[in-house]
Amino acid sequence: MPVAARRGPEAVRGPVAAPGPAPRGRRFPDPRLTGLGGGLFCVAAMLLLGALDALLFGSSLIAYGVLFLPVCVLTALWVRPGDLLTAPVALPIAFVAGLFPVADGSAGFLGSLMGVFTGLATQAGWLYGGTLIAGVMVLVRRVRWVRSRRRRTA
């Protein structure tokens, strides 16, 4: 059909090129979260993992701490370069938020709050370790980002 006789979007666009070859192999997702998005991601992930830990593992604080480490790594990897320094700040907040479903508190809100503080006191190693891992990853990414920006401007 000639281009002049076509109607609709094809007449405006013209012929459409064939799509290029599909990328080979599987690639990991490469999302770029803002500082707020990274914080929301890690809080939501820890709330979900805390609830799953309470359901599947009987509120095991060790399992919760182990599950915290991949969330730290993913948050440090997925935050945009401009917002890198927010990732280590959001992680302890997410750790506390996820402790609420896991905390042993059977006497209402104050009992639950006491369980969260007890969990923070007994699982501080996981909290410090995950935050340290994310902090080191963020600093390495930040140094590489600053160096690449300097090379582009020089």
Coordinates of N, CA and C in Angstrom, one line a residue:
M1 N 0.8 -1.2 0.0 CA 0.0 0.0 0.0 C 0.9 1.2 0.0
P2 N 0.7 2.2 -0.9 CA 1.5 3.4 -1.0 C 1.4 4.2 0.3
V3 N 2.4 4.9 0.6 CA 2.5 5.7 1.9 C 1.4 6.8 1.8
A4 N 1.1 7.4 0.7 CA 0.1 8.5 0.6 C -1.3 7.9 0.9
A5 N -1.6 6.7 0.6 CA -2.9 6.1 0.8 C -3.1 5.6 2.2
R6 N -2.1 5.5 3.0 CA -2.2 5.0 4.4 C -3.0 6.0 5.3
R7 N -3.7 5.5 6.2 CA -4.4 6.3 7.2 C -3.9 5.9 8.6
G8 N -4.1 6.8 9.5 CA -3.7 6.4 10.9 C -2.3 6.8 11.2
P9 N -1.7 6.2 12.3 CA -0.4 6.6 12.7 C 0.7 6.2 11.8
E10 N 0.5 5.1 11.0 CA 1.5 4.7 10.0 C 1.8 5.8 9.0
A11 N 0.7 6.5 8.6 CA 0.9 7.6 7.6 C 1.8 8.7 8.2
V12 N 1.7 9.0 9.4 CA 2.5 10.0 10.0 C 3.9 9.6 10.3
R13 N 4.1 8.4 10.8 CA 5.4 7.8 11.1 C 6.2 7.4 9.9
G14 N 5.6 6.9 9.0 CA 6.3 6.3 7.8 C 6.6 4.8 8.2
P15 N 7.5 4.2 7.4 CA 7.8 2.8 7.6 C 8.5 2.6 8.9
V16 N 8.2 1.5 9.6 CA 8.8 1.2 10.8 C 10.0 0.2 10.6
A17 N 11.1 0.5 11.2 CA 12.3 -0.3 11.1 C 12.1 -1.6 11.9
A18 N 12.7 -2.7 11.4 CA 12.7 -4.0 12.1 C 13.4 -3.8 13.4
P19 N 13.0 -4.5 14.5 CA 13.7 -4.4 15.8 C 15.0 -5.1 15.7
G20 N 16.0 -4.6 16.5 CA 17.3 -5.1 16.5 C 17.4 -6.5 17.2
P21 N 18.5 -7.1 17.2 CA 18.6 -8.4 17.8 C 18.4 -8.3 19.3
A22 N 17.9 -9.3 19.9 CA 17.7 -9.3 21.3 C 19.0 -9.5 22.1
P23 N 19.1 -8.9 23.2 CA 20.4 -9.0 24.0 C 20.6 -10.5 24.4
R24 N 21.9 -10.9 24.4 CA 22.2 -12.3 24.7 C 22.3 -12.5 26.2
G25 N 21.9 -13.6 26.7 CA 22.0 -14.0 28.1 C 21.0 -13.2 28.9
R26 N 21.0 -13.6 30.2 CA 20.1 -12.9 31.1 C 20.9 -11.9 31.8
R27 N 20.3 -10.7 32.1 CA 20.9 -9.6 32.8 C 20.1 -9.4 34.0
F28 N 20.9 -8.9 35.1 CA 20.2 -8.6 36.3 C 19.5 -7.2 36.1
P29 N 18.4 -7.0 36.8 CA 17.8 -5.7 36.7 C 18.7 -4.6 37.2
D30 N 18.5 -3.5 36.6 CA 19.4 -2.4 36.9 C 18.5 -1.1 37.2
P31 N 17.7 -1.2 38.3 CA 16.9 -0.1 38.6 C 17.7 1.0 39.2
R32 N 17.3 2.2 39.0 CA 17.9 3.4 39.7 C 16.9 4.1 40.5
L33 N 17.0 3.9 41.8 CA 16.1 4.5 42.8 C 16.6 5.8 43.3
T34 N 15.6 6.7 43.5 CA 16.0 8.0 44.2 C 16.3 7.7 45.7
G35 N 16.7 8.7 46.4 CA 16.9 8.5 47.8 C 15.7 8.1 48.5
L36 N 14.6 8.7 48.2 CA 13.3 8.3 48.8 C 12.8 6.9 48.4
G37 N 13.0 6.7 47.1 CA 12.6 5.3 46.6 C 13.5 4.2 47.2
G38 N 14.8 4.5 47.4 CA 15.6 3.5 48.1 C 15.2 3.2 49.5
G39 N 14.8 4.3 50.2 CA 14.3 4.2 51.6 C 13.0 3.4 51.6
L40 N 12.1 3.7 50.7 CA 10.8 3.0 50.7 C 11.0 1.6 50.3
F41 N 12.0 1.3 49.4 CA 12.2 -0.1 49.0 C 12.7 -0.9 50.2
C42 N 13.7 -0.4 50.9 CA 14.3 -1.2 52.0 C 13.3 -1.3 53.1
V43 N 12.5 -0.3 53.4 CA 11.5 -0.4 54.5 C 10.4 -1.4 54.1
A44 N 9.9 -1.3 52.9 CA 8.9 -2.3 52.4 C 9.5 -3.7 52.4
A45 N 10.7 -3.9 51.9 CA 11.3 -5.2 51.9 C 11.5 -5.8 53.3
M46 N 11.9 -5.0 54.2 CA 12.1 -5.5 55.6 C 10.8 -5.7 56.3
L47 N 9.8 -5.0 56.0 CA 8.5 -5.3 56.6 C 8.0 -6.6 56.1
L48 N 8.1 -6.8 54.8 CA 7.7 -8.1 54.1 C 8.5 -9.2 54.7
L49 N 9.8 -9.1 54.7 CA 10.7 -10.2 55.2 C 10.5 -10.4 56.7
G50 N 10.2 -9.4 57.5 CA 9.9 -9.6 58.9 C 8.6 -10.4 59.0
A51 N 7.6 -10.1 58.2 CA 6.3 -10.8 58.3 C 6.5 -12.2 57.9
L52 N 7.3 -12.4 56.8 CA 7.6 -13.8 56.4 C 8.4 -14.6 57.4
D53 N 9.3 -13.9 58.0 CA 10.1 -14.6 59.1 C 9.2 -15.0 60.3
A54 N 8.2 -14.1 60.6 CA 7.3 -14.4 61.7 C 6.4 -15.6 61.3
L55 N 6.0 -15.7 60.0 CA 5.2 -16.8 59.6 C 5.9 -18.1 59.4
L56 N 7.1 -18.0 58.8 CA 7.8 -19.3 58.4 C 8.8 -19.8 59.4
F57 N 9.5 -18.9 60.1 CA 10.6 -19.3 61.0 C 10.2 -19.0 62.4
G58 N 9.0 -18.7 62.8 CA 8.7 -18.4 64.1 C 9.4 -17.3 64.8
S59 N 9.5 -16.2 64.1 CA 10.1 -14.9 64.6 C 11.6 -15.1 65.0
S60 N 12.3 -15.8 64.1 CA 13.7 -16.0 64.4 C 14.5 -14.7 64.1
L61 N 15.2 -14.2 65.1 CA 15.9 -12.9 64.9 C 17.2 -13.2 64.1
I62 N 17.7 -14.4 64.2 CA 18.9 -14.7 63.4 C 18.5 -14.7 61.9
A63 N 17.4 -15.4 61.5 CA 17.0 -15.4 60.2 C 16.7 -14.0 59.7
Y64 N 16.1 -13.1 60.5 CA 15.8 -11.8 60.2 C 17.1 -11.0 59.9
G65 N 18.1 -11.2 60.7 CA 19.4 -10.5 60.5 C 20.1 -11.0 59.2
V66 N 20.0 -12.3 58.9 CA 20.6 -12.8 57.6 C 19.8 -12.2 56.4
L67 N 18.5 -12.1 56.5 CA 17.7 -11.6 55.4 C 17.9 -10.1 55.3
F68 N 18.4 -9.4 56.3 CA 18.7 -8.0 56.2 C 19.9 -7.7 55.3
L69 N 20.9 -8.6 55.3 CA 22.1 -8.3 54.5 C 21.8 -8.2 53.0
P70 N 21.1 -9.1 52.3 CA 20.8 -8.8 50.9 C 20.0 -7.6 50.6
V71 N 19.2 -7.2 51.5 CA 18.4 -5.9 51.4 C 19.4 -4.7 51.4
C72 N 20.4 -4.8 52.3 CA 21.5 -3.8 52.3 C 22.2 -3.7 51.0
V73 N 22.6 -4.9 50.5 CA 23.4 -4.9 49.3 C 22.5 -4.3 48.1
L74 N 21.3 -4.8 48.0 CA 20.5 -4.3 46.9 C 20.2 -2.9 47.0
T75 N 19.9 -2.4 48.2 CA 19.7 -0.9 48.3 C 20.9 -0.1 47.9
A76 N 22.1 -0.6 48.3 CA 23.3 0.1 47.9 C 23.6 0.1 46.4
L77 N 23.2 -1.0 45.8 CA 23.4 -1.1 44.3 C 22.4 -0.4 43.5
W78 N 21.2 -0.3 44.0 CA 20.1 0.2 43.2 C 19.8 1.7 43.3
V79 N 20.5 2.4 44.2 CA 20.3 3.8 44.4 C 21.0 4.6 43.3
R80 N 20.4 5.7 42.8 CA 21.1 6.5 41.8 C 22.4 7.0 42.3
P81 N 23.3 7.3 41.4 CA 24.6 7.9 41.9 C 24.5 9.2 42.6
G82 N 23.5 10.0 42.2 CA 23.4 11.3 42.9 C 22.8 11.2 44.3
D83 N 22.2 10.1 44.6 CA 21.5 9.9 45.9 C 22.2 8.8 46.8
L84 N 23.5 8.5 46.4 CA 24.1 7.4 47.1 C 24.2 7.5 48.6
L85 N 24.5 8.6 49.1 CA 24.7 8.8 50.5 C 23.5 8.6 51.4
T86 N 22.3 8.5 50.8 CA 21.1 8.2 51.5 C 20.9 6.8 51.9
A87 N 21.5 5.9 51.1 CA 21.3 4.4 51.4 C 21.7 4.0 52.7
P88 N 22.9 4.3 53.2 CA 23.2 3.8 54.6 C 22.4 4.5 55.7
V89 N 21.8 5.6 55.4 CA 20.9 6.2 56.4 C 19.6 5.5 56.5
A90 N 19.0 5.1 55.4 CA 17.7 4.5 55.4 C 17.7 3.0 56.0
L91 N 18.8 2.4 55.9 CA 18.9 1.0 56.3 C 18.6 0.7 57.8
P92 N 19.1 1.5 58.7 CA 18.7 1.2 60.1 C 17.2 1.5 60.4
I93 N 16.7 2.5 59.7 CA 15.2 2.7 59.8 C 14.4 1.5 59.3
A94 N 14.9 0.9 58.2 CA 14.2 -0.2 57.7 C 14.3 -1.4 58.6
F95 N 15.5 -1.6 59.2 CA 15.7 -2.7 60.2 C 14.7 -2.6 61.3
V96 N 14.5 -1.4 61.9 CA 13.6 -1.2 63.0 C 12.2 -1.4 62.5
A97 N 11.8 -0.9 61.3 CA 10.5 -1.1 60.8 C 10.1 -2.6 60.7
G98 N 11.1 -3.4 60.2 CA 10.9 -4.8 60.0 C 10.9 -5.6 61.3
L99 N 11.4 -5.0 62.3 CA 11.4 -5.7 63.6 C 10.0 -5.8 64.2
F100 N 9.1 -4.9 63.9 CA 7.8 -5.0 64.5 C 7.1 -6.3 64.3
P101 N 7.0 -6.9 63.1 CA 6.4 -8.2 63.0 C 7.1 -9.3 63.7
V102 N 8.4 -9.2 63.9 CA 9.3 -10.2 64.4 C 9.4 -10.1 66.0
A103 N 9.3 -8.9 66.5 CA 9.5 -8.7 67.9 C 8.5 -9.5 68.8
D104 N 9.0 -10.0 69.9 CA 8.2 -10.7 70.8 C 7.5 -9.8 71.8
G105 N 6.3 -9.4 71.4 CA 5.6 -8.5 72.3 C 4.1 -8.9 72.4
S106 N 3.7 -9.4 73.5 CA 2.4 -10.0 73.6 C 1.5 -9.1 74.5
A107 N 2.1 -8.0 75.1 CA 1.3 -7.2 76.0 C 0.9 -5.9 75.4
G108 N 0.4 -5.9 74.2 CA 0.0 -4.6 73.6 C 1.1 -3.9 72.9
F109 N 0.9 -2.6 72.7 CA 1.8 -1.7 72.0 C 3.1 -1.6 72.8
L110 N 3.0 -1.3 74.1 CA 4.3 -1.2 74.9 C 5.1 -2.4 75.0
G111 N 4.4 -3.6 75.0 CA 5.1 -4.9 75.0 C 5.8 -5.1 73.6
S112 N 5.1 -4.7 72.6 CA 5.7 -4.8 71.2 C 6.9 -3.9 71.1
L113 N 6.8 -2.7 71.6 CA 7.9 -1.7 71.6 C 9.1 -2.2 72.4
M114 N 8.8 -2.8 73.5 CA 9.9 -3.4 74.3 C 10.6 -4.5 73.6
G115 N 9.8 -5.3 72.8 CA 10.3 -6.4 72.0 C 11.2 -5.8 70.9
V116 N 10.8 -4.7 70.3 CA 11.7 -4.1 69.2 C 13.0 -3.6 69.8
F117 N 12.9 -3.0 71.0 CA 14.2 -2.5 71.6 C 15.1 -3.7 72.0
T118 N 14.5 -4.7 72.5 CA 15.2 -5.9 72.8 C 15.9 -6.5 71.6
G119 N 15.1 -6.6 70.5 CA 15.6 -7.0 69.2 C 16.8 -6.2 68.7
L120 N 16.7 -4.9 68.9 CA 17.7 -4.0 68.5 C 19.0 -4.2 69.3
A121 N 18.8 -4.4 70.6 CA 20.0 -4.6 71.5 C 20.6 -6.0 71.2
T122 N 19.9 -7.0 70.9 CA 20.5 -8.3 70.7 C 21.0 -8.6 69.3
Q123 N 20.4 -7.9 68.3 CA 20.8 -8.1 66.9 C 21.5 -6.9 66.3
A124 N 22.2 -6.1 67.2 CA 22.9 -5.0 66.7 C 24.1 -5.3 65.8
G125 N 24.6 -6.5 65.9 CA 25.7 -7.0 65.0 C 25.2 -7.0 63.6
W126 N 24.0 -7.6 63.3 CA 23.5 -7.6 62.0 C 23.2 -6.2 61.4
L127 N 22.7 -5.4 62.3 CA 22.4 -4.0 61.9 C 23.7 -3.3 61.5
Y128 N 24.7 -3.4 62.4 CA 26.0 -2.7 62.1 C 26.7 -3.3 60.9
G129 N 26.6 -4.6 60.8 CA 27.3 -5.3 59.6 C 26.7 -4.9 58.3
G130 N 25.3 -5.0 58.2 CA 24.6 -4.6 57.0 C 24.8 -3.2 56.6
T131 N 24.8 -2.3 57.6 CA 25.0 -0.9 57.3 C 26.4 -0.6 56.9
L132 N 27.4 -1.3 57.5 CA 28.8 -1.2 57.1 C 29.0 -1.7 55.7
I133 N 28.4 -2.8 55.3 CA 28.6 -3.4 53.9 C 28.0 -2.3 53.0
A134 N 26.8 -1.8 53.2 CA 26.2 -0.9 52.3 C 27.0 0.4 52.3
G135 N 27.5 0.9 53.4 CA 28.4 2.1 53.4 C 29.6 1.9 52.6
V136 N 30.3 0.8 52.7 CA 31.5 0.6 51.9 C 31.1 0.5 50.4
M137 N 30.1 -0.2 50.1 CA 29.6 -0.2 48.7 C 29.3 1.2 48.1
V138 N 28.6 1.9 48.9 CA 28.2 3.3 48.5 C 29.4 4.2 48.3
L139 N 30.4 4.1 49.2 CA 31.6 4.9 49.1 C 32.4 4.5 47.9
V140 N 32.5 3.2 47.6 CA 33.2 2.8 46.4 C 32.5 3.3 45.1
R141 N 31.2 3.2 45.1 CA 30.4 3.7 43.9 C 30.5 5.2 43.8
R142 N 30.5 5.9 44.9 CA 30.6 7.4 44.9 C 32.0 7.8 44.4
V143 N 33.0 7.2 44.8 CA 34.4 7.5 44.4 C 34.5 7.3 42.9
R144 N 34.0 6.2 42.4 CA 34.0 5.9 41.0 C 33.2 6.9 40.2
W145 N 32.0 7.3 40.7 CA 31.2 8.2 40.0 C 31.8 9.6 39.9
V146 N 32.5 10.0 41.0 CA 33.1 11.4 41.0 C 34.3 11.3 40.0
R147 N 35.1 10.3 40.0 CA 36.2 10.2 39.1 C 35.7 10.2 37.7
S148 N 34.7 9.5 37.3 CA 34.2 9.5 36.0 C 33.7 10.9 35.6
R149 N 33.1 11.6 36.5 CA 32.6 13.0 36.2 C 33.8 13.9 36.0
R150 N 34.8 13.7 36.7 CA 36.0 14.6 36.5 C 36.7 14.3 35.2
R151 N 36.7 13.0 34.8 CA 37.3 12.7 33.5 C 36.5 13.3 32.4
R152 N 35.2 13.3 32.5 CA 34.3 13.9 31.4 C 34.5 15.4 31.3
T153 N 34.7 16.1 32.5 CA 34.8 17.5 32.4 C 36.2 18.0 32.0
A154 N 37.2 17.1 32.3 CA 38.6 17.5 32.0 C 39.0 17.3 30.5

